[in-house]
PDB file of N, CA and C in Angstrom:
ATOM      1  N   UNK A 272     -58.719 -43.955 -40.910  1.00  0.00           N
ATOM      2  CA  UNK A 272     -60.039 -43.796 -41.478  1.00  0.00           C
ATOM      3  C   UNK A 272     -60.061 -44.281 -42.919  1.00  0.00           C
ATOM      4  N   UNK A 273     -58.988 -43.967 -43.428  1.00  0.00           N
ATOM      5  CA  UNK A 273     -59.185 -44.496 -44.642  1.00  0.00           C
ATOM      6  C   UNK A 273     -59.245 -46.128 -45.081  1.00  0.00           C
ATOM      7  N   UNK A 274     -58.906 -47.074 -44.135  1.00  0.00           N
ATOM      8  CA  UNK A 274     -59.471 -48.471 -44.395  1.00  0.00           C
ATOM      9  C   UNK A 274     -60.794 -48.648 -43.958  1.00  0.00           C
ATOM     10  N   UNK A 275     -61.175 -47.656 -43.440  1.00  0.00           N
ATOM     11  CA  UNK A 275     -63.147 -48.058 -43.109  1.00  0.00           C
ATOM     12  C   UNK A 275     -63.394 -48.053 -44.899  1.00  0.00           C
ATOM     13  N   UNK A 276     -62.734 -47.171 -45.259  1.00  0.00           N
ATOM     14  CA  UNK A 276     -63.526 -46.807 -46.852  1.00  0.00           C
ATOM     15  C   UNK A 276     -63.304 -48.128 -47.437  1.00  0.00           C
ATOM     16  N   UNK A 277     -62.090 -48.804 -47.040  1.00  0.00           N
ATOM     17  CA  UNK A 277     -62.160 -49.837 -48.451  1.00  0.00           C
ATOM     18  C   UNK A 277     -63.410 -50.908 -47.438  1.00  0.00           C
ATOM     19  N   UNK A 278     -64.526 -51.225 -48.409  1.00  0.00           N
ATOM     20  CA  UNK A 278     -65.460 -52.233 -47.954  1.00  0.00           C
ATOM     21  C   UNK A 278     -66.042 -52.764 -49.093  1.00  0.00           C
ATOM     22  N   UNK A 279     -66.612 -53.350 -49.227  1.00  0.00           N
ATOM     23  CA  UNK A 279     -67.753 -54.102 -50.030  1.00  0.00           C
ATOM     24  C   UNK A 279     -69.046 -53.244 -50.492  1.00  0.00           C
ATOM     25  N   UNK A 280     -69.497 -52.138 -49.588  1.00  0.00           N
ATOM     26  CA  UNK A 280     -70.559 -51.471 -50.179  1.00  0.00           C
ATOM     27  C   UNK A 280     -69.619 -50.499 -50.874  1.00  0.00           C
ATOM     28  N   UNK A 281     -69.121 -50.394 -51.360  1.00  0.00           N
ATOM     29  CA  UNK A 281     -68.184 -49.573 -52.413  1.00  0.00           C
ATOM     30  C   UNK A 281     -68.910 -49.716 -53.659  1.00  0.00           C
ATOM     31  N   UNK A 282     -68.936 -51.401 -54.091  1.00  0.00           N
ATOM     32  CA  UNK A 282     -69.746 -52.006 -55.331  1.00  0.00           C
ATOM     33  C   UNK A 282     -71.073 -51.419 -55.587  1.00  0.00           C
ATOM     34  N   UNK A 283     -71.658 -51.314 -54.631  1.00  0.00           N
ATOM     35  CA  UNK A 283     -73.258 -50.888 -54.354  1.00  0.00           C
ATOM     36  C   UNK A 283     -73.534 -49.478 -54.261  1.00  0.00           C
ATOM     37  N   UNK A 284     -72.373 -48.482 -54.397  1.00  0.00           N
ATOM     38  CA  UNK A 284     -72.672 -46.760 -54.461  1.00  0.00           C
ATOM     39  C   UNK A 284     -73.106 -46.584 -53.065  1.00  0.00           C
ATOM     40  N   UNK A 285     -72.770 -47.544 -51.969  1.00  0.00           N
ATOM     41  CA  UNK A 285     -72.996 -46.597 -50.760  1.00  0.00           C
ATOM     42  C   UNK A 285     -71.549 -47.015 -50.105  1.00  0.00           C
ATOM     43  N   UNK A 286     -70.881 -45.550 -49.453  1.00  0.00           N
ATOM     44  CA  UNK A 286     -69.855 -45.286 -48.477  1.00  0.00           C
ATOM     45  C   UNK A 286     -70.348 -45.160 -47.358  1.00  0.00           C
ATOM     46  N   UNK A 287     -69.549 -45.623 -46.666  1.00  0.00           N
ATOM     47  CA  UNK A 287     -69.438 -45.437 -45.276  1.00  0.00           C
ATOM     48  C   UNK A 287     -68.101 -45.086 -44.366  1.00  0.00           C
ATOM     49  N   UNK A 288     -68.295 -44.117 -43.715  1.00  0.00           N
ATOM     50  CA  UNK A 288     -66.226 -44.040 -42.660  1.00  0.00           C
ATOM     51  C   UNK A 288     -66.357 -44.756 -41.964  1.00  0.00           C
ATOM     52  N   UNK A 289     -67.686 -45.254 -41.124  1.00  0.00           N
ATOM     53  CA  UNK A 289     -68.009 -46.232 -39.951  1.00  0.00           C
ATOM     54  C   UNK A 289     -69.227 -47.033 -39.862  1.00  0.00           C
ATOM     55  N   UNK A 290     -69.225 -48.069 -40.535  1.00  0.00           N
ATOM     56  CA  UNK A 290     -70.540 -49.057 -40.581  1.00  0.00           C
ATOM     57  C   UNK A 290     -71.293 -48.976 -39.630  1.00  0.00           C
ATOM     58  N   UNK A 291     -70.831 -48.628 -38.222  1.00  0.00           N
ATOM     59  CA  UNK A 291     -71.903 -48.752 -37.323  1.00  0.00           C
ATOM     60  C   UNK A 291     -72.654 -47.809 -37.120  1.00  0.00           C
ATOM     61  N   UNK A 292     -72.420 -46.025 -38.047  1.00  0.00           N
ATOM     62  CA  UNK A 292     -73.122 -45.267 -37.865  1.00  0.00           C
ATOM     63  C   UNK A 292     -73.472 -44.824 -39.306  1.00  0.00           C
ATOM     64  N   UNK A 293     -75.165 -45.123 -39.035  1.00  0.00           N
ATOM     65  CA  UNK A 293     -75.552 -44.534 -40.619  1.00  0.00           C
ATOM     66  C   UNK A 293     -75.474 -42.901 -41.209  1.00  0.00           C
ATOM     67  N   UNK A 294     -74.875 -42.076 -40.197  1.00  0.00           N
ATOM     68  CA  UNK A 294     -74.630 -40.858 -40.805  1.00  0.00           C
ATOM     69  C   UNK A 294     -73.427 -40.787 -40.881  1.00  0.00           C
ATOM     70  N   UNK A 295     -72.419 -41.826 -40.941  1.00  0.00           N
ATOM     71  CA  UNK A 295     -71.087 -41.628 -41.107  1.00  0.00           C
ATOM     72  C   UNK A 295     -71.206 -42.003 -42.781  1.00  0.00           C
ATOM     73  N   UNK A 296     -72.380 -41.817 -43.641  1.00  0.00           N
ATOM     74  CA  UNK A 296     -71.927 -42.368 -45.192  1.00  0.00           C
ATOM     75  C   UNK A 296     -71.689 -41.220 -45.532  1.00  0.00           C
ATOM     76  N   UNK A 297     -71.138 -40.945 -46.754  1.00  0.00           N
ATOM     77  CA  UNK A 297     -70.922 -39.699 -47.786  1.00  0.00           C
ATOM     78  C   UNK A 297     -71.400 -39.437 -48.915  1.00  0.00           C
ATOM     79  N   UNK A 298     -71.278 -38.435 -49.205  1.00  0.00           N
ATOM     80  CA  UNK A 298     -72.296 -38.151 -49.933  1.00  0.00           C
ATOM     81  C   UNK A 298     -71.139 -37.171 -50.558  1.00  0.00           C
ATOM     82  N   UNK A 299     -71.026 -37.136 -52.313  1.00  0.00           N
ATOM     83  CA  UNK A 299     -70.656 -36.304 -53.157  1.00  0.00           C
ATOM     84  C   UNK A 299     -70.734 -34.818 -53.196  1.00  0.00           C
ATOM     85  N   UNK A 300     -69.227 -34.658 -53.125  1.00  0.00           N
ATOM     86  CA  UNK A 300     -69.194 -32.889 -52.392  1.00  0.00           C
ATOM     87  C   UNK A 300     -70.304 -31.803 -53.276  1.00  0.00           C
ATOM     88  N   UNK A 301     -69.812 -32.565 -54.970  1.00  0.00           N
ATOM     89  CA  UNK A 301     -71.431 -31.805 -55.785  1.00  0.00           C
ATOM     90  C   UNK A 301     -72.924 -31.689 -55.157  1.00  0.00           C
ATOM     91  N   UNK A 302     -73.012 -32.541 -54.358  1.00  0.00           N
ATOM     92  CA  UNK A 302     -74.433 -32.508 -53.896  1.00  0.00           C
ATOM     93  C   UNK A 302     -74.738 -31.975 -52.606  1.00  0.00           C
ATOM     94  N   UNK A 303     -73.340 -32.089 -51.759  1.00  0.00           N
ATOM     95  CA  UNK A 303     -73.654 -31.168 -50.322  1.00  0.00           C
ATOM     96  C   UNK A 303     -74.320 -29.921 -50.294  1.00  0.00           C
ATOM     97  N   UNK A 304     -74.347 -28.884 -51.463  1.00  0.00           N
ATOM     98  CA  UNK A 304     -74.687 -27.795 -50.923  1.00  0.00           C
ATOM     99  C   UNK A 304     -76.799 -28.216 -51.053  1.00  0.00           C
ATOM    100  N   UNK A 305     -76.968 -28.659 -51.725  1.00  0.00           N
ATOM    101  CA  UNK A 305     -78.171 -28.847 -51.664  1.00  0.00           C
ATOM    102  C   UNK A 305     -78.748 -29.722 -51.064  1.00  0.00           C
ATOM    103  N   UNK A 306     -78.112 -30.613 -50.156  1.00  0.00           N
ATOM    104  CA  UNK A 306     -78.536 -31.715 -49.501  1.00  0.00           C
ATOM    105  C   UNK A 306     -78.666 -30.819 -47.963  1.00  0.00           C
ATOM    106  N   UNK A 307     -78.197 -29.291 -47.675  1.00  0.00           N
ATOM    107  CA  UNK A 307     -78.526 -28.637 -46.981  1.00  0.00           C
ATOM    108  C   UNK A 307     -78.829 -27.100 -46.749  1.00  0.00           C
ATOM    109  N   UNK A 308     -79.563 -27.425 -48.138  1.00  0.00           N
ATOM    110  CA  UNK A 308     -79.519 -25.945 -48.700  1.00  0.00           C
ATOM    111  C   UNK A 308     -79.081 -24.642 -48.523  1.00  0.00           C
ATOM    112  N   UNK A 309     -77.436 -25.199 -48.698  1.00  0.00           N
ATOM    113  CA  UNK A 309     -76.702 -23.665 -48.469  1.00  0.00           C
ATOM    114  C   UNK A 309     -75.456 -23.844 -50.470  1.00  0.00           C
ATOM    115  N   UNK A 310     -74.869 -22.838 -50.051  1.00  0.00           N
ATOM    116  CA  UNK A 310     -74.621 -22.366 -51.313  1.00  0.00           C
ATOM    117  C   UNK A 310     -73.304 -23.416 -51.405  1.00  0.00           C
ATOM    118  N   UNK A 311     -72.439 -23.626 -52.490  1.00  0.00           N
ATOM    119  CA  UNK A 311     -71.287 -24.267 -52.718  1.00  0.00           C
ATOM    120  C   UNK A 311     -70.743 -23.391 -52.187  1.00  0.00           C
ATOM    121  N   UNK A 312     -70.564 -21.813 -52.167  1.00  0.00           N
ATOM    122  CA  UNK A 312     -69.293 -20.750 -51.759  1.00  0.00           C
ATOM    123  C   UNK A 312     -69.560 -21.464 -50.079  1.00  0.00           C
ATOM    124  N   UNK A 313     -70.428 -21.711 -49.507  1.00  0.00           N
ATOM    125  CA  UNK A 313     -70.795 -21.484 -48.015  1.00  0.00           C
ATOM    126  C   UNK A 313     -69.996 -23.097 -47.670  1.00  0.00           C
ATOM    127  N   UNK A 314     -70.116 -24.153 -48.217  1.00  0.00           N
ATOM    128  CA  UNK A 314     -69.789 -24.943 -48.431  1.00  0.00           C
ATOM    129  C   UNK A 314     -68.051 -25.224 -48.611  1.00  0.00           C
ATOM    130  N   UNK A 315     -67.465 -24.314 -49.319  1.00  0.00           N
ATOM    131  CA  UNK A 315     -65.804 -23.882 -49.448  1.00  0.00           C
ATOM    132  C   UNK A 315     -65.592 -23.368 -48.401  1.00  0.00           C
ATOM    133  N   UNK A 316     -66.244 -22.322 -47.709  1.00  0.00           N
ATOM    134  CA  UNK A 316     -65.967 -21.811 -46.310  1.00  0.00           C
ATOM    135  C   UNK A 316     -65.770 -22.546 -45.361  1.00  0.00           C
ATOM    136  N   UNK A 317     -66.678 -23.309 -45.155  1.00  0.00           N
ATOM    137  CA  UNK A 317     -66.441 -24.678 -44.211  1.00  0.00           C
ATOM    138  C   UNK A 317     -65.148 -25.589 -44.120  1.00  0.00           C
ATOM    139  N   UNK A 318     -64.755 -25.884 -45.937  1.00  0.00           N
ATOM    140  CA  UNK A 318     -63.923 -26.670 -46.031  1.00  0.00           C
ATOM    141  C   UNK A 318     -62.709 -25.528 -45.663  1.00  0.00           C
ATOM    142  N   UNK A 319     -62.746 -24.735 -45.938  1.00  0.00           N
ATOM    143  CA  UNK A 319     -61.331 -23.942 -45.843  1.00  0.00           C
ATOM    144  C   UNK A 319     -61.020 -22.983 -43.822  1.00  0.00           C
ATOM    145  N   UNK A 320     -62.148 -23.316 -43.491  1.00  0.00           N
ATOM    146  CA  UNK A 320     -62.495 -23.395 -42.158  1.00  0.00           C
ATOM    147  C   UNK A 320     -61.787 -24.481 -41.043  1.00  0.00           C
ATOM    148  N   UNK A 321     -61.899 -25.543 -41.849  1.00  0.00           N
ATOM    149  CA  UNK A 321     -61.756 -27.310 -41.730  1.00  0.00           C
ATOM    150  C   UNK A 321     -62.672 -27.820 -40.581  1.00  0.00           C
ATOM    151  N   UNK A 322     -64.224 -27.121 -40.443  1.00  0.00           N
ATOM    152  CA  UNK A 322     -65.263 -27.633 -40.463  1.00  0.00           C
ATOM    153  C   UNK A 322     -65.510 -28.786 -40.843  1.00  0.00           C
ATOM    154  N   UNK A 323     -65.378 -28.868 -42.137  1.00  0.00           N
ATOM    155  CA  UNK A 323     -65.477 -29.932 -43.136  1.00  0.00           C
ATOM    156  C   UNK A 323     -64.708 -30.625 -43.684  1.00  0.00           C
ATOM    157  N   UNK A 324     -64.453 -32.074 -43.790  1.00  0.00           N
ATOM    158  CA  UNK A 324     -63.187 -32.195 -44.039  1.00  0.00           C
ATOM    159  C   UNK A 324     -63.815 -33.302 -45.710  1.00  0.00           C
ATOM    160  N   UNK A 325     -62.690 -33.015 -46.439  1.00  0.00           N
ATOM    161  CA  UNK A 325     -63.167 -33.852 -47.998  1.00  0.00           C
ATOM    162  C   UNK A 325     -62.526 -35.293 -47.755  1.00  0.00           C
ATOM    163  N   UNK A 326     -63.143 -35.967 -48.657  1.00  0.00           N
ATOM    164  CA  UNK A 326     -62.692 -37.433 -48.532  1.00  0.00           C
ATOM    165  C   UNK A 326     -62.339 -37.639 -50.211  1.00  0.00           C
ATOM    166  N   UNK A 327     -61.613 -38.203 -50.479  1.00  0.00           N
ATOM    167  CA  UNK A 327     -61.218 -39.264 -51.596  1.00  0.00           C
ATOM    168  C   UNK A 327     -60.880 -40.251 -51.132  1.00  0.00           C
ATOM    169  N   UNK A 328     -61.907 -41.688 -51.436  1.00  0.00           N
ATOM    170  CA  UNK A 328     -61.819 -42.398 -51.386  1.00  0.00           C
ATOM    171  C   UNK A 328     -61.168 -43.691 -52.508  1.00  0.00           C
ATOM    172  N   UNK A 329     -59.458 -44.397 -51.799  1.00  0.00           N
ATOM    173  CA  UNK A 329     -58.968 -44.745 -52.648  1.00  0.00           C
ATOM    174  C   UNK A 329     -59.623 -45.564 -53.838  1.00  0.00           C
ATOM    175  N   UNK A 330     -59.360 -45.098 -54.710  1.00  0.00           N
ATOM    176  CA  UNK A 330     -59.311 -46.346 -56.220  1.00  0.00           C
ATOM    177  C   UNK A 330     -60.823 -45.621 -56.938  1.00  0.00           C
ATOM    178  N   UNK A 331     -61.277 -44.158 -56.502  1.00  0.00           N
ATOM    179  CA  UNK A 331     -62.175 -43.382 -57.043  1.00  0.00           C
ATOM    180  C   UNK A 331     -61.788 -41.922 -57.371  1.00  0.00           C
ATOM    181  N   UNK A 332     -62.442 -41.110 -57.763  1.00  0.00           N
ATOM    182  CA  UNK A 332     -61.877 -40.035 -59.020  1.00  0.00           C
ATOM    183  C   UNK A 332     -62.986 -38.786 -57.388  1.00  0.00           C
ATOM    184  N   UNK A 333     -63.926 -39.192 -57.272  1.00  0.00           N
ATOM    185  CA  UNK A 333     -65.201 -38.216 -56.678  1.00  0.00           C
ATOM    186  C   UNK A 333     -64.344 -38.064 -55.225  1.00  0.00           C
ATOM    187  N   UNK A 334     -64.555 -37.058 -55.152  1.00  0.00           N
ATOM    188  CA  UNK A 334     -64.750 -36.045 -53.519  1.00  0.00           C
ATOM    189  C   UNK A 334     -66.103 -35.955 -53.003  1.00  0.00           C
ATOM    190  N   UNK A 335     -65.910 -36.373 -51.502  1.00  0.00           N
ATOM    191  CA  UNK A 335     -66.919 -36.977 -50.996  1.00  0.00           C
ATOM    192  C   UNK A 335     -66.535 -35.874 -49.547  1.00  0.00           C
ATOM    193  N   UNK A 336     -68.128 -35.886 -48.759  1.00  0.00           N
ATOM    194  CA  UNK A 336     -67.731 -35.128 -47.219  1.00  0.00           C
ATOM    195  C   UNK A 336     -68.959 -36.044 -46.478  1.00  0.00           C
ATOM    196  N   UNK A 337     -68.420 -36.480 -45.575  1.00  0.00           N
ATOM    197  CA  UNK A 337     -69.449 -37.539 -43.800  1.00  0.00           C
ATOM    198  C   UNK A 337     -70.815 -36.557 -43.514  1.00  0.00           C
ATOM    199  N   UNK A 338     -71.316 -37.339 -44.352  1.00  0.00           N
ATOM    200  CA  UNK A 338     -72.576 -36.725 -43.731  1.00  0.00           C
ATOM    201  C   UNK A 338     -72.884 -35.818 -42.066  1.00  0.00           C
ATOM    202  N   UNK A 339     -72.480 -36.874 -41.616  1.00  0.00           N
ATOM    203  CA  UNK A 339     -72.696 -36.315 -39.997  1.00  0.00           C
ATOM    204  C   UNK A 339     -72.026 -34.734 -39.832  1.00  0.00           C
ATOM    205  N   UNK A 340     -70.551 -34.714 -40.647  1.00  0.00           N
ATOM    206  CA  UNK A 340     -70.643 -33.571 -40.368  1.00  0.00           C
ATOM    207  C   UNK A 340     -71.006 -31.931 -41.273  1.00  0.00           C
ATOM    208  N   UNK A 341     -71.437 -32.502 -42.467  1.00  0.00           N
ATOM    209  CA  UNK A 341     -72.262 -31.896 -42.863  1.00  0.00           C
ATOM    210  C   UNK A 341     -73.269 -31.083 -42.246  1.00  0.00           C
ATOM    211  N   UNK A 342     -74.260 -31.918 -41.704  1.00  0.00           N
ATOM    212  CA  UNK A 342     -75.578 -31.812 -41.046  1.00  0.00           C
ATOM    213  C   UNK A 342     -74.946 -31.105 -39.328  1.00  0.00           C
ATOM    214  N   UNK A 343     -73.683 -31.552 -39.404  1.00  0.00           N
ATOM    215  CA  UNK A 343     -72.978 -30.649 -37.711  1.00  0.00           C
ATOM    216  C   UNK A 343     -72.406 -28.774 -38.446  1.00  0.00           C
ATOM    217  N   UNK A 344     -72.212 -28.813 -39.230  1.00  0.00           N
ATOM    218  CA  UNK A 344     -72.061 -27.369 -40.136  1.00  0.00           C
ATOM    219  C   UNK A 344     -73.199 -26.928 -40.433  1.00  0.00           C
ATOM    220  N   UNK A 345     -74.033 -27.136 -40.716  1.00  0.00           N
ATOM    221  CA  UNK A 345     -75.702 -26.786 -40.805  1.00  0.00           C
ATOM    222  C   UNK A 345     -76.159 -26.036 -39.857  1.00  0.00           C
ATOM    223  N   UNK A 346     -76.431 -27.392 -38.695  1.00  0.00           N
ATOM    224  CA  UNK A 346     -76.895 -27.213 -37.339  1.00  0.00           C
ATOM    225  C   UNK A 346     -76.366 -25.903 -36.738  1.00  0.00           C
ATOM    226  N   UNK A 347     -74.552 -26.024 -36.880  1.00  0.00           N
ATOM    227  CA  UNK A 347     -74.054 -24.897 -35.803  1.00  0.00           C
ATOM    228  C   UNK A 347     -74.203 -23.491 -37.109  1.00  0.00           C
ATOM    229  N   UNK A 348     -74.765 -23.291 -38.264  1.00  0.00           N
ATOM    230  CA  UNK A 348     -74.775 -22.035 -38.717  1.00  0.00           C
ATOM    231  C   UNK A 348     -76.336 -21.851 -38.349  1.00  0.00           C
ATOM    232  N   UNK A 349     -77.126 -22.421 -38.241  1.00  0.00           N
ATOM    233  CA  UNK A 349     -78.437 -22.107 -37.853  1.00  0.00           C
ATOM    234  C   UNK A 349     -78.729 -21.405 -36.393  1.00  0.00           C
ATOM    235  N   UNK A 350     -77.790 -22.588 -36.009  1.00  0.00           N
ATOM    236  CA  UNK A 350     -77.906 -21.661 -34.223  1.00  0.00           C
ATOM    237  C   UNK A 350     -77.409 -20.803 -34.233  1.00  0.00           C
ATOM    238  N   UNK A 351     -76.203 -20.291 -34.878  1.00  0.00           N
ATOM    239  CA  UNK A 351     -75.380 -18.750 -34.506  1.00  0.00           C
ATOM    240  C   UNK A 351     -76.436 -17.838 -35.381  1.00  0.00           C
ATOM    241  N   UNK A 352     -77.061 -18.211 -36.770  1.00  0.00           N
ATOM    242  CA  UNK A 352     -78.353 -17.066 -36.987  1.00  0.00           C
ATOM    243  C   UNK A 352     -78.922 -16.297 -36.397  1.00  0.00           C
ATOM    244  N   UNK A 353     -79.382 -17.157 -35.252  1.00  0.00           N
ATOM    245  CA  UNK A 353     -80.565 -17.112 -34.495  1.00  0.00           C
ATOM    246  C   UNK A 353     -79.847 -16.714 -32.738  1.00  0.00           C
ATOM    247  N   UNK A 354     -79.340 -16.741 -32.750  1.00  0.00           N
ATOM    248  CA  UNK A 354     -78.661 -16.133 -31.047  1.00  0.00           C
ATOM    249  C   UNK A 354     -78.537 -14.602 -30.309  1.00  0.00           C
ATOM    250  N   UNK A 355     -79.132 -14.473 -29.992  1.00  0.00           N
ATOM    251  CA  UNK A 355     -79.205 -13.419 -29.297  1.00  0.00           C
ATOM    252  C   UNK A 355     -80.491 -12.474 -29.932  1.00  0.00           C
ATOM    253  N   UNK A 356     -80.947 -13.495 -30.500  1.00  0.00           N
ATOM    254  CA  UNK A 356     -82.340 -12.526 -30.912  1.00  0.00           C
ATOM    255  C   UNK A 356     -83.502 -12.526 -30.560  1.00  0.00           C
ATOM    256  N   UNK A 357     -84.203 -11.556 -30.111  1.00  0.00           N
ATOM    257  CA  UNK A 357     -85.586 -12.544 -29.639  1.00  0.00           C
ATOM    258  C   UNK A 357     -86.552 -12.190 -30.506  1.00  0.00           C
ATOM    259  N   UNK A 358     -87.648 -13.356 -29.947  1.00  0.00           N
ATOM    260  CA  UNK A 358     -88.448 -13.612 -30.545  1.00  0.00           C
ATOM    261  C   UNK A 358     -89.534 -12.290 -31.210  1.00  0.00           C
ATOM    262  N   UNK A 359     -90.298 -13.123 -32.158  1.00  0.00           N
ATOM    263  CA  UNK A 359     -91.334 -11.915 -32.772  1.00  0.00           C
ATOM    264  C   UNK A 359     -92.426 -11.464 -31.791  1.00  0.00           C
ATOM    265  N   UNK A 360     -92.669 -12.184 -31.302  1.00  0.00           N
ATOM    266  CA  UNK A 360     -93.871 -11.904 -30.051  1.00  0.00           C
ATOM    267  C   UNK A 360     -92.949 -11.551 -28.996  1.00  0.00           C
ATOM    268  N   UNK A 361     -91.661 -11.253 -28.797  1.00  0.00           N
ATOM    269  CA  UNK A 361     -91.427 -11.067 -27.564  1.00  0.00           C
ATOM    270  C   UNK A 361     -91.393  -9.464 -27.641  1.00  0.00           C
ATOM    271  N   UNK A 362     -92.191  -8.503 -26.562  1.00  0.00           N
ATOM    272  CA  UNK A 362     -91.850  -7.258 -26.269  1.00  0.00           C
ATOM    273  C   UNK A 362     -90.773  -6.693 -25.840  1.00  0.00           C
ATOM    274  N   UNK A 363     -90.034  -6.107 -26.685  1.00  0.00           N
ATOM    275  CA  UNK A 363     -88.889  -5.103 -26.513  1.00  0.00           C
ATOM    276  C   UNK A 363     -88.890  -4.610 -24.249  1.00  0.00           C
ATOM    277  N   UNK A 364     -89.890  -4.085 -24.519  1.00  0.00           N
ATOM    278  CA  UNK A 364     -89.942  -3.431 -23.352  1.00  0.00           C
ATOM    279  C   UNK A 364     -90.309  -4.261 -22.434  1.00  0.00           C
ATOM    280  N   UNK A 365     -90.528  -5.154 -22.327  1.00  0.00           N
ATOM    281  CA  UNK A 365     -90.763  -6.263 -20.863  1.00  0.00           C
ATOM    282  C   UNK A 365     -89.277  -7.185 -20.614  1.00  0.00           C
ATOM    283  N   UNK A 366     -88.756  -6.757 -21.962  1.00  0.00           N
ATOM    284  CA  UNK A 366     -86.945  -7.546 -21.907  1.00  0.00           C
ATOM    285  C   UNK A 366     -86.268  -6.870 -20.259  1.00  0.00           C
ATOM    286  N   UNK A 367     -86.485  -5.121 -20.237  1.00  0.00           N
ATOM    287  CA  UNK A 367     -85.501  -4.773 -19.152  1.00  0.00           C
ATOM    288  C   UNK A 367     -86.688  -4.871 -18.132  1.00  0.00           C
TER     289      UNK A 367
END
């Protein structure tokens, strides 16, 4: 993975792990927590989870994380929120 990084859009401030997929770019670990509005601590959890995995990309100083799976850490904390709960309109008592 790490020779996808060395490319030509390097010059231009956009990364990519895999040119052929536009959510494979990265995006600066400073900015992940707000690019999905969860906290930096929630964000360390992930990484120390290995949810998330960090990138340094050679011949740069910044820590970077793949979008895609960013937005896949998002997704799966939203759904476990929300599981097993029902809805506001749903009646307690028509459940049994």
């Amino acid at each position: 993975m790490a020779d996808a990084l060395h490319h030509p859009d390097l010059q231009i401030g956009v990364l990519y792990a895999d040119h052929s997929d536009p959510l494979s770019s990265v995006i600066p670990l400073a900015d992940a927590p707000a690019a999905v509005s969860v906290t930096r601590r929630t964000i360390n959890r992930w990484i120390a989870a290995k949810r998330l995995r960090v990138i340094t990309p050679p011949g740069t100083t910044g820590r970077y994380v793949i979008k895609r799976e960013l937005l896949a850490c998002e997704r799966d904390r939203h759904l476990a929120s929300h599981q097993g709960r029902p809805g506001a309109r749903v009646r307690l008592d028509a459940l049994t």
